[in-house]
Amino acid sequence: QVQLAESGGGSVQSGGSLRLSCVASGYLYSSYYMGWFRQPPGKEREAVAAIDSDSSTTRYADSVKGRFTISQDNNKKTLYLQMNSLKPEDTAMYYCASTVFRPVGFLRSYRGTSPPPDYEYRHWGQGTQVTVSS
């Protein structure tokens, strides 16, 4: 079983920055991709970003392109989301997620250009709250 634990959320003013972290533990597949999702209050969960197991491919939602950066440190089994130029509409609970085994290159070949939707992921963290005030 894979366990994911997010941290780094908090309250910031508009224009500020935060870096979210997600540490993976337990059974880890030899190759898989990971993503960040968010769920604003009263709204559906949405995909924010995704990264392939070798970091060769990343995908972003249009709403965060140019402001957010997804990265990972495989040695530390940690996924990151650097969030800059934060806006009040970025306020949400943020979740990291990982897939079952997927070969390297799978994300690059995935249909479309957006991050894959939530049903593509098997494992989820508990979430970390991000609040951006104007």
Tab-separated table of N, CA and C in Angstrom:
chain	number	residue	atom	x	y	z
A	1	GLN	N	0.837	-1.187	0.000
A	1	GLN	CA	0.000	0.000	0.000
A	1	GLN	C	0.878	1.245	0.000
A	2	VAL	N	0.493	2.224	-0.772
A	2	VAL	CA	1.218	3.475	-0.868
A	2	VAL	C	0.586	4.490	0.077
A	3	GLN	N	1.414	5.172	0.830
A	3	GLN	CA	0.942	6.275	1.664
A	3	GLN	C	1.525	7.574	1.148
A	4	LEU	N	0.690	8.602	1.102
A	4	LEU	CA	1.099	9.924	0.652
A	4	LEU	C	0.751	10.938	1.722
A	5	ALA	N	1.685	11.823	2.011
A	5	ALA	CA	1.463	12.821	3.057
A	5	ALA	C	1.880	14.193	2.555
A	6	GLU	N	0.900	15.103	2.450
A	6	GLU	CA	1.160	16.466	1.990
A	6	GLU	C	1.499	17.381	3.163
A	7	SER	N	2.228	18.429	2.828
A	7	SER	CA	2.507	19.483	3.799
A	7	SER	C	2.823	20.756	3.032
A	8	GLY	N	2.891	21.859	3.761
A	8	GLY	CA	3.283	23.114	3.144
A	8	GLY	C	2.166	24.096	2.880
A	9	GLY	N	0.938	23.677	3.126
A	9	GLY	CA	-0.161	24.603	2.926
A	9	GLY	C	-0.146	25.713	3.965
A	10	GLY	N	-0.995	26.713	3.747
A	10	GLY	CA	-1.076	27.821	4.690
A	10	GLY	C	-1.878	28.956	4.126
A	11	SER	N	-1.789	30.099	4.787
A	11	SER	CA	-2.506	31.296	4.363
A	11	SER	C	-1.509	32.330	3.882
A	12	VAL	N	-1.755	32.871	2.687
A	12	VAL	CA	-0.884	33.894	2.109
A	12	VAL	C	-1.748	34.963	1.461
A	13	GLN	N	-1.129	36.093	1.216
A	13	GLN	CA	-1.828	37.152	0.504
A	13	GLN	C	-1.656	36.979	-0.994
A	14	SER	N	-2.553	37.582	-1.724
A	14	SER	CA	-2.499	37.525	-3.176
A	14	SER	C	-1.131	37.981	-3.664
A	15	GLY	N	-0.569	37.230	-4.609
A	15	GLY	CA	0.758	37.521	-5.114
A	15	GLY	C	1.867	36.767	-4.406
A	16	GLY	N	1.530	36.115	-3.311
A	16	GLY	CA	2.517	35.387	-2.543
A	16	GLY	C	2.833	34.016	-3.126
A	17	SER	N	3.689	33.282	-2.412
A	17	SER	CA	4.135	31.969	-2.871
A	17	SER	C	4.046	30.947	-1.754
A	18	LEU	N	3.874	29.697	-2.154
A	18	LEU	CA	3.931	28.562	-1.248
A	18	LEU	C	4.544	27.396	-1.995
A	19	ARG	N	5.166	26.492	-1.254
A	19	ARG	CA	5.645	25.250	-1.847
A	19	ARG	C	5.047	24.086	-1.082
A	20	LEU	N	4.298	23.291	-1.788
A	20	LEU	CA	3.707	22.093	-1.210
A	20	LEU	C	4.647	20.907	-1.412
A	21	SER	N	4.648	20.008	-0.438
A	21	SER	CA	5.439	18.787	-0.526
A	21	SER	C	4.530	17.586	-0.303
A	22	CYS	N	4.922	16.476	-0.886
A	22	CYS	CA	4.164	15.229	-0.725
A	22	CYS	C	5.179	14.089	-0.638
A	23	VAL	N	5.236	13.465	0.528
A	23	VAL	CA	6.177	12.370	0.740
A	23	VAL	C	5.468	11.038	0.543
A	24	ALA	N	6.058	10.183	-0.261
A	24	ALA	CA	5.500	8.863	-0.536
A	24	ALA	C	6.229	7.804	0.274
A	25	SER	N	5.472	6.845	0.790
A	25	SER	CA	6.074	5.747	1.550
A	25	SER	C	5.268	4.476	1.308
A	26	GLY	N	5.767	3.386	1.848
A	26	GLY	CA	5.097	2.112	1.639
A	26	GLY	C	5.585	1.459	0.361
A	27	TYR	N	4.744	0.643	-0.231
A	27	TYR	CA	5.106	-0.033	-1.469
A	27	TYR	C	5.066	0.971	-2.615
A	28	LEU	N	6.170	1.136	-3.304
A	28	LEU	CA	6.234	2.054	-4.434
A	28	LEU	C	6.541	1.289	-5.704
A	29	TYR	N	5.774	1.522	-6.732
A	29	TYR	CA	5.988	0.872	-8.014
A	29	TYR	C	7.313	1.331	-8.623
A	30	SER	N	7.840	0.547	-9.501
A	30	SER	CA	9.111	0.900	-10.122
A	30	SER	C	8.962	2.096	-11.051
A	31	SER	N	7.768	2.307	-11.568
A	31	SER	CA	7.514	3.449	-12.444
A	31	SER	C	6.042	3.844	-12.309
A	32	TYR	N	5.806	5.108	-12.100
A	32	TYR	CA	4.442	5.608	-11.959
A	32	TYR	C	4.492	7.114	-12.142
A	33	TYR	N	3.344	7.726	-12.345
A	33	TYR	CA	3.378	9.180	-12.372
A	33	TYR	C	2.525	9.737	-11.238
A	34	MET	N	2.759	10.986	-10.934
A	34	MET	CA	2.098	11.621	-9.806
A	34	MET	C	1.472	12.942	-10.233
A	35	GLY	N	0.548	13.385	-9.421
A	35	GLY	CA	-0.134	14.630	-9.748
A	35	GLY	C	-0.589	15.381	-8.520
A	36	TRP	N	-0.918	16.634	-8.736
A	36	TRP	CA	-1.540	17.482	-7.731
A	36	TRP	C	-2.957	17.816	-8.182
A	37	PHE	N	-3.855	17.788	-7.236
A	37	PHE	CA	-5.243	18.160	-7.468
A	37	PHE	C	-5.643	19.202	-6.429
A	38	ARG	N	-6.736	19.881	-6.691
A	38	ARG	CA	-7.269	20.795	-5.692
A	38	ARG	C	-8.788	20.776	-5.739
A	39	GLN	N	-9.364	21.084	-4.597
A	39	GLN	CA	-10.808	21.149	-4.502
A	39	GLN	C	-11.201	22.408	-3.748
A	40	PRO	N	-11.660	23.428	-4.484
A	40	PRO	CA	-12.136	24.644	-3.817
A	40	PRO	C	-13.414	24.361	-3.036
A	41	PRO	N	-13.736	25.195	-2.077
A	41	PRO	CA	-14.961	24.984	-1.295
A	41	PRO	C	-16.198	24.930	-2.180
A	42	GLY	N	-16.983	23.889	-2.029
A	42	GLY	CA	-18.229	23.755	-2.772
A	42	GLY	C	-18.074	23.407	-4.235
A	43	LYS	N	-16.864	23.070	-4.651
A	43	LYS	CA	-16.650	22.755	-6.068
A	43	LYS	C	-16.035	21.371	-6.218
A	44	GLU	N	-15.975	20.908	-7.447
A	44	GLU	CA	-15.408	19.596	-7.723
A	44	GLU	C	-13.888	19.645	-7.709
A	45	ARG	N	-13.308	18.480	-7.480
A	45	ARG	CA	-11.859	18.370	-7.511
A	45	ARG	C	-11.364	18.522	-8.952
A	46	GLU	N	-10.251	19.226	-9.099
A	46	GLU	CA	-9.696	19.444	-10.428
A	46	GLU	C	-8.211	19.121	-10.446
A	47	ALA	N	-7.762	18.661	-11.600
A	47	ALA	CA	-6.346	18.350	-11.773
A	47	ALA	C	-5.567	19.641	-11.965
A	48	VAL	N	-4.459	19.751	-11.266
A	48	VAL	CA	-3.627	20.947	-11.333
A	48	VAL	C	-2.369	20.694	-12.160
A	49	ALA	N	-1.676	19.600	-11.872
A	49	ALA	CA	-0.412	19.311	-12.546
A	49	ALA	C	-0.102	17.835	-12.424
A	50	ALA	N	0.743	17.353	-13.327
A	50	ALA	CA	1.167	15.955	-13.290
A	50	ALA	C	2.606	15.872	-13.778
A	51	ILE	N	3.303	14.824	-13.329
A	51	ILE	CA	4.699	14.641	-13.712
A	51	ILE	C	4.981	13.159	-13.896
A	52	ASP	N	5.732	12.844	-14.933
A	52	ASP	CA	6.065	11.463	-15.222
A	52	ASP	C	7.139	10.982	-14.251
A	53	SER	N	7.349	9.678	-14.203
A	53	SER	CA	8.247	9.106	-13.203
A	53	SER	C	9.692	9.569	-13.370
A	54	ASP	N	10.100	9.881	-14.592
A	54	ASP	CA	11.469	10.354	-14.808
A	54	ASP	C	11.533	11.860	-14.975
A	55	SER	N	10.445	12.537	-14.671
A	55	SER	CA	10.333	13.996	-14.760
A	55	SER	C	10.492	14.535	-16.179
A	56	SER	N	10.414	13.662	-17.161
A	56	SER	CA	10.598	14.113	-18.548
A	56	SER	C	9.372	14.847	-19.078
A	57	THR	N	8.231	14.578	-18.486
A	57	THR	CA	6.992	15.190	-18.961
A	57	THR	C	6.230	15.797	-17.783
A	58	THR	N	5.776	17.011	-17.968
A	58	THR	CA	4.891	17.650	-16.991
A	58	THR	C	3.684	18.222	-17.713
A	59	ARG	N	2.591	18.298	-17.013
A	59	ARG	CA	1.373	18.883	-17.558
A	59	ARG	C	0.745	19.783	-16.501
A	60	TYR	N	0.114	20.844	-16.991
A	60	TYR	CA	-0.495	21.812	-16.103
A	60	TYR	C	-1.889	22.186	-16.588
A	61	ALA	N	-2.753	22.475	-15.626
A	61	ALA	CA	-4.033	23.064	-15.976
A	61	ALA	C	-3.789	24.480	-16.495
A	62	ASP	N	-4.616	24.916	-17.419
A	62	ASP	CA	-4.439	26.248	-18.000
A	62	ASP	C	-4.449	27.333	-16.923
A	63	SER	N	-5.210	27.132	-15.883
A	63	SER	CA	-5.369	28.147	-14.849
A	63	SER	C	-4.106	28.381	-14.037
A	64	VAL	N	-3.151	27.456	-14.094
A	64	VAL	CA	-1.943	27.597	-13.280
A	64	VAL	C	-0.663	27.677	-14.117
A	65	LYS	N	-0.765	27.526	-15.417
A	65	LYS	CA	0.419	27.561	-16.271
A	65	LYS	C	1.171	28.875	-16.092
A	66	GLY	N	2.482	28.757	-15.973
A	66	GLY	CA	3.320	29.936	-15.794
A	66	GLY	C	3.431	30.393	-14.350
A	67	ARG	N	2.603	29.857	-13.469
A	67	ARG	CA	2.639	30.236	-12.052
A	67	ARG	C	3.053	29.078	-11.141
A	68	PHE	N	2.645	27.876	-11.488
A	68	PHE	CA	2.936	26.694	-10.676
A	68	PHE	C	3.967	25.826	-11.380
A	69	THR	N	4.793	25.153	-10.583
A	69	THR	CA	5.788	24.228	-11.122
A	69	THR	C	5.764	22.941	-10.310
A	70	ILE	N	5.579	21.832	-10.995
A	70	ILE	CA	5.610	20.522	-10.348
A	70	ILE	C	7.002	19.929	-10.546
A	71	SER	N	7.517	19.295	-9.506
A	71	SER	CA	8.826	18.652	-9.584
A	71	SER	C	8.858	17.506	-8.577
A	72	GLN	N	9.911	16.725	-8.635
A	72	GLN	CA	10.035	15.620	-7.685
A	72	GLN	C	11.488	15.291	-7.444
A	73	ASP	N	11.736	14.745	-6.284
A	73	ASP	CA	13.045	14.235	-5.907
A	73	ASP	C	12.846	12.747	-5.642
A	74	ASN	N	13.229	11.931	-6.610
A	74	ASN	CA	12.973	10.490	-6.486
A	74	ASN	C	13.776	9.871	-5.345
A	75	ASN	N	14.948	10.415	-5.070
A	75	ASN	CA	15.746	9.878	-3.964
A	75	ASN	C	15.029	10.080	-2.637
A	76	LYS	N	14.362	11.212	-2.515
A	76	LYS	CA	13.626	11.513	-1.291
A	76	LYS	C	12.177	11.074	-1.357
A	77	LYS	N	11.793	10.526	-2.524
A	77	LYS	CA	10.413	10.100	-2.727
A	77	LYS	C	9.446	11.231	-2.368
A	78	THR	N	9.778	12.407	-2.854
A	78	THR	CA	8.991	13.590	-2.529
A	78	THR	C	8.584	14.329	-3.793
A	79	LEU	N	7.323	14.692	-3.833
A	79	LEU	CA	6.743	15.476	-4.910
A	79	LEU	C	6.541	16.900	-4.409
A	80	TYR	N	6.766	17.874	-5.288
A	80	TYR	CA	6.635	19.271	-4.904
A	80	TYR	C	5.671	19.999	-5.844
A	81	LEU	N	5.102	21.065	-5.326
A	81	LEU	CA	4.350	22.000	-6.153
A	81	LEU	C	4.719	23.406	-5.694
A	82	GLN	N	5.521	24.085	-6.509
A	82	GLN	CA	5.871	25.470	-6.239
A	82	GLN	C	4.776	26.350	-6.813
A	83	MET	N	4.175	27.149	-5.967
A	83	MET	CA	3.061	28.004	-6.389
A	83	MET	C	3.453	29.462	-6.204
A	84	ASN	N	3.541	30.177	-7.290
A	84	ASN	CA	3.886	31.599	-7.270
A	84	ASN	C	2.711	32.433	-7.771
A	85	SER	N	2.771	33.713	-7.506
A	85	SER	CA	1.732	34.643	-7.952
A	85	SER	C	0.343	34.126	-7.605
A	86	LEU	N	0.192	33.708	-6.386
A	86	LEU	CA	-1.072	33.106	-5.968
A	86	LEU	C	-2.218	34.107	-6.020
A	87	LYS	N	-3.387	33.585	-6.355
A	87	LYS	CA	-4.593	34.379	-6.474
A	87	LYS	C	-5.657	33.834	-5.513
A	88	PRO	N	-6.615	34.653	-5.154
A	88	PRO	CA	-7.685	34.151	-4.272
A	88	PRO	C	-8.386	32.912	-4.838
A	89	GLU	N	-8.490	32.824	-6.145
A	89	GLU	CA	-9.151	31.659	-6.754
A	89	GLU	C	-8.321	30.381	-6.659
A	90	ASP	N	-7.086	30.488	-6.162
A	90	ASP	CA	-6.276	29.293	-5.908
A	90	ASP	C	-6.612	28.665	-4.555
A	91	THR	N	-7.443	29.335	-3.776
A	91	THR	CA	-7.830	28.816	-2.469
A	91	THR	C	-8.533	27.472	-2.627
A	92	ALA	N	-8.018	26.460	-1.948
A	92	ALA	CA	-8.553	25.102	-2.080
A	92	ALA	C	-7.805	24.168	-1.146
A	93	MET	N	-8.352	22.960	-1.017
A	93	MET	CA	-7.603	21.864	-0.414
A	93	MET	C	-6.808	21.224	-1.545
A	94	TYR	N	-5.524	21.054	-1.324
A	94	TYR	CA	-4.650	20.491	-2.345
A	94	TYR	C	-4.270	19.059	-1.958
A	95	TYR	N	-4.359	18.170	-2.951
A	95	TYR	CA	-4.065	16.755	-2.750
A	95	TYR	C	-2.995	16.287	-3.726
A	96	CYS	N	-2.131	15.399	-3.258
A	96	CYS	CA	-1.250	14.714	-4.191
A	96	CYS	C	-1.795	13.305	-4.408
A	97	ALA	N	-1.452	12.747	-5.543
A	97	ALA	CA	-1.948	11.428	-5.913
A	97	ALA	C	-0.908	10.711	-6.757
A	98	SER	N	-0.960	9.386	-6.715
A	98	SER	CA	-0.040	8.588	-7.528
A	98	SER	C	-0.811	7.453	-8.194
A	99	THR	N	-0.229	6.970	-9.268
A	99	THR	CA	-0.884	5.915	-10.037
A	99	THR	C	-0.342	4.540	-9.650
A	100	VAL	N	-0.950	3.515	-10.184
A	100	VAL	CA	-0.348	2.192	-10.157
A	100	VAL	C	0.779	2.203	-11.185
A	101	PHE	N	1.399	1.046	-11.426
A	101	PHE	CA	2.511	1.022	-12.353
A	101	PHE	C	2.112	1.587	-13.719
A	102	ARG	N	2.917	2.521	-14.175
A	102	ARG	CA	2.792	3.065	-15.519
A	102	ARG	C	4.199	3.205	-16.068
A	103	PRO	N	4.475	2.730	-17.271
A	103	PRO	CA	5.832	2.812	-17.812
A	103	PRO	C	6.254	4.248	-18.067
A	104	VAL	N	7.540	4.461	-18.064
A	104	VAL	CA	8.080	5.776	-18.394
A	104	VAL	C	7.581	6.164	-19.779
A	105	GLY	N	7.121	7.382	-19.911
A	105	GLY	CA	6.594	7.836	-21.180
A	105	GLY	C	5.086	7.783	-21.270
A	106	PHE	N	4.465	7.164	-20.276
A	106	PHE	CA	3.009	7.027	-20.313
A	106	PHE	C	2.331	8.389	-20.306
A	107	LEU	N	2.815	9.290	-19.452
A	107	LEU	CA	2.185	10.610	-19.378
A	107	LEU	C	2.356	11.373	-20.684
A	108	ARG	N	3.515	11.230	-21.307
A	108	ARG	CA	3.748	11.919	-22.572
A	108	ARG	C	2.758	11.481	-23.638
A	109	SER	N	2.355	10.222	-23.580
A	109	SER	CA	1.451	9.659	-24.591
A	109	SER	C	-0.021	9.804	-24.221
A	110	TYR	N	-0.292	10.301	-23.021
A	110	TYR	CA	-1.686	10.401	-22.583
A	110	TYR	C	-2.431	11.395	-23.458
A	111	ARG	N	-3.689	11.123	-23.705
A	111	ARG	CA	-4.485	11.941	-24.614
A	111	ARG	C	-4.590	13.391	-24.141
A	112	GLY	N	-4.621	14.310	-25.085
A	112	GLY	CA	-4.788	15.715	-24.773
A	112	GLY	C	-3.519	16.334	-24.213
A	113	THR	N	-3.713	17.515	-23.615
A	113	THR	CA	-2.574	18.238	-23.052
A	113	THR	C	-2.765	18.553	-21.576
A	114	SER	N	-3.945	18.312	-21.051
A	114	SER	CA	-4.222	18.611	-19.652
A	114	SER	C	-3.709	17.488	-18.763
A	115	PRO	N	-3.558	17.764	-17.461
A	115	PRO	CA	-3.191	16.673	-16.552
A	115	PRO	C	-4.292	15.620	-16.539
A	116	PRO	N	-3.938	14.352	-16.400
A	116	PRO	CA	-4.966	13.303	-16.365
A	116	PRO	C	-5.958	13.524	-15.226
A	117	PRO	N	-7.195	13.100	-15.399
A	117	PRO	CA	-8.229	13.272	-14.368
A	117	PRO	C	-8.049	12.330	-13.191
A	118	ASP	N	-8.846	12.550	-12.175
A	118	ASP	CA	-8.633	11.841	-10.914
A	118	ASP	C	-8.812	10.339	-11.006
A	119	TYR	N	-9.641	9.856	-11.928
A	119	TYR	CA	-9.870	8.408	-11.981
A	119	TYR	C	-8.650	7.632	-12.471
A	120	GLU	N	-7.639	8.342	-12.947
A	120	GLU	CA	-6.414	7.673	-13.390
A	120	GLU	C	-5.486	7.345	-12.222
A	121	TYR	N	-5.782	7.885	-11.045
A	121	TYR	CA	-4.906	7.731	-9.894
A	121	TYR	C	-5.496	6.746	-8.895
A	122	ARG	N	-4.614	6.024	-8.233
A	122	ARG	CA	-5.040	5.027	-7.258
A	122	ARG	C	-4.873	5.491	-5.819
A	123	HIS	N	-3.800	6.218	-5.548
A	123	HIS	CA	-3.448	6.544	-4.168
A	123	HIS	C	-3.532	8.040	-3.934
A	124	TRP	N	-4.038	8.415	-2.753
A	124	TRP	CA	-4.285	9.824	-2.462
A	124	TRP	C	-3.800	10.178	-1.064
A	125	GLY	N	-3.328	11.417	-0.928
A	125	GLY	CA	-3.011	11.932	0.382
A	125	GLY	C	-4.236	12.538	1.041
A	126	GLN	N	-4.059	13.039	2.254
A	126	GLN	CA	-5.161	13.602	3.027
A	126	GLN	C	-5.430	15.065	2.689
A	127	GLY	N	-4.488	15.710	2.048
A	127	GLY	CA	-4.709	17.086	1.623
A	127	GLY	C	-4.068	18.103	2.540
A	128	THR	N	-3.785	19.272	1.986
A	128	THR	CA	-3.274	20.403	2.750
A	128	THR	C	-3.987	21.661	2.251
A	129	GLN	N	-4.422	22.493	3.167
A	129	GLN	CA	-5.239	23.650	2.820
A	129	GLN	C	-4.382	24.832	2.396
A	130	VAL	N	-4.768	25.445	1.302
A	130	VAL	CA	-4.139	26.683	0.834
A	130	VAL	C	-5.220	27.755	0.788
A	131	THR	N	-4.955	28.872	1.458
A	131	THR	CA	-5.895	29.987	1.478
A	131	THR	C	-5.179	31.244	1.038
A	132	VAL	N	-5.713	31.892	0.007
A	132	VAL	CA	-5.118	33.103	-0.541
A	132	VAL	C	-6.106	34.248	-0.347
A	133	SER	N	-5.669	35.266	0.362
A	133	SER	CA	-6.532	36.414	0.629
A	133	SER	C	-6.161	37.578	-0.289
A	134	SER	N	-7.164	38.370	-0.613
A	134	SER	CA	-6.936	39.498	-1.526
A	134	SER	C	-6.452	40.731	-0.789
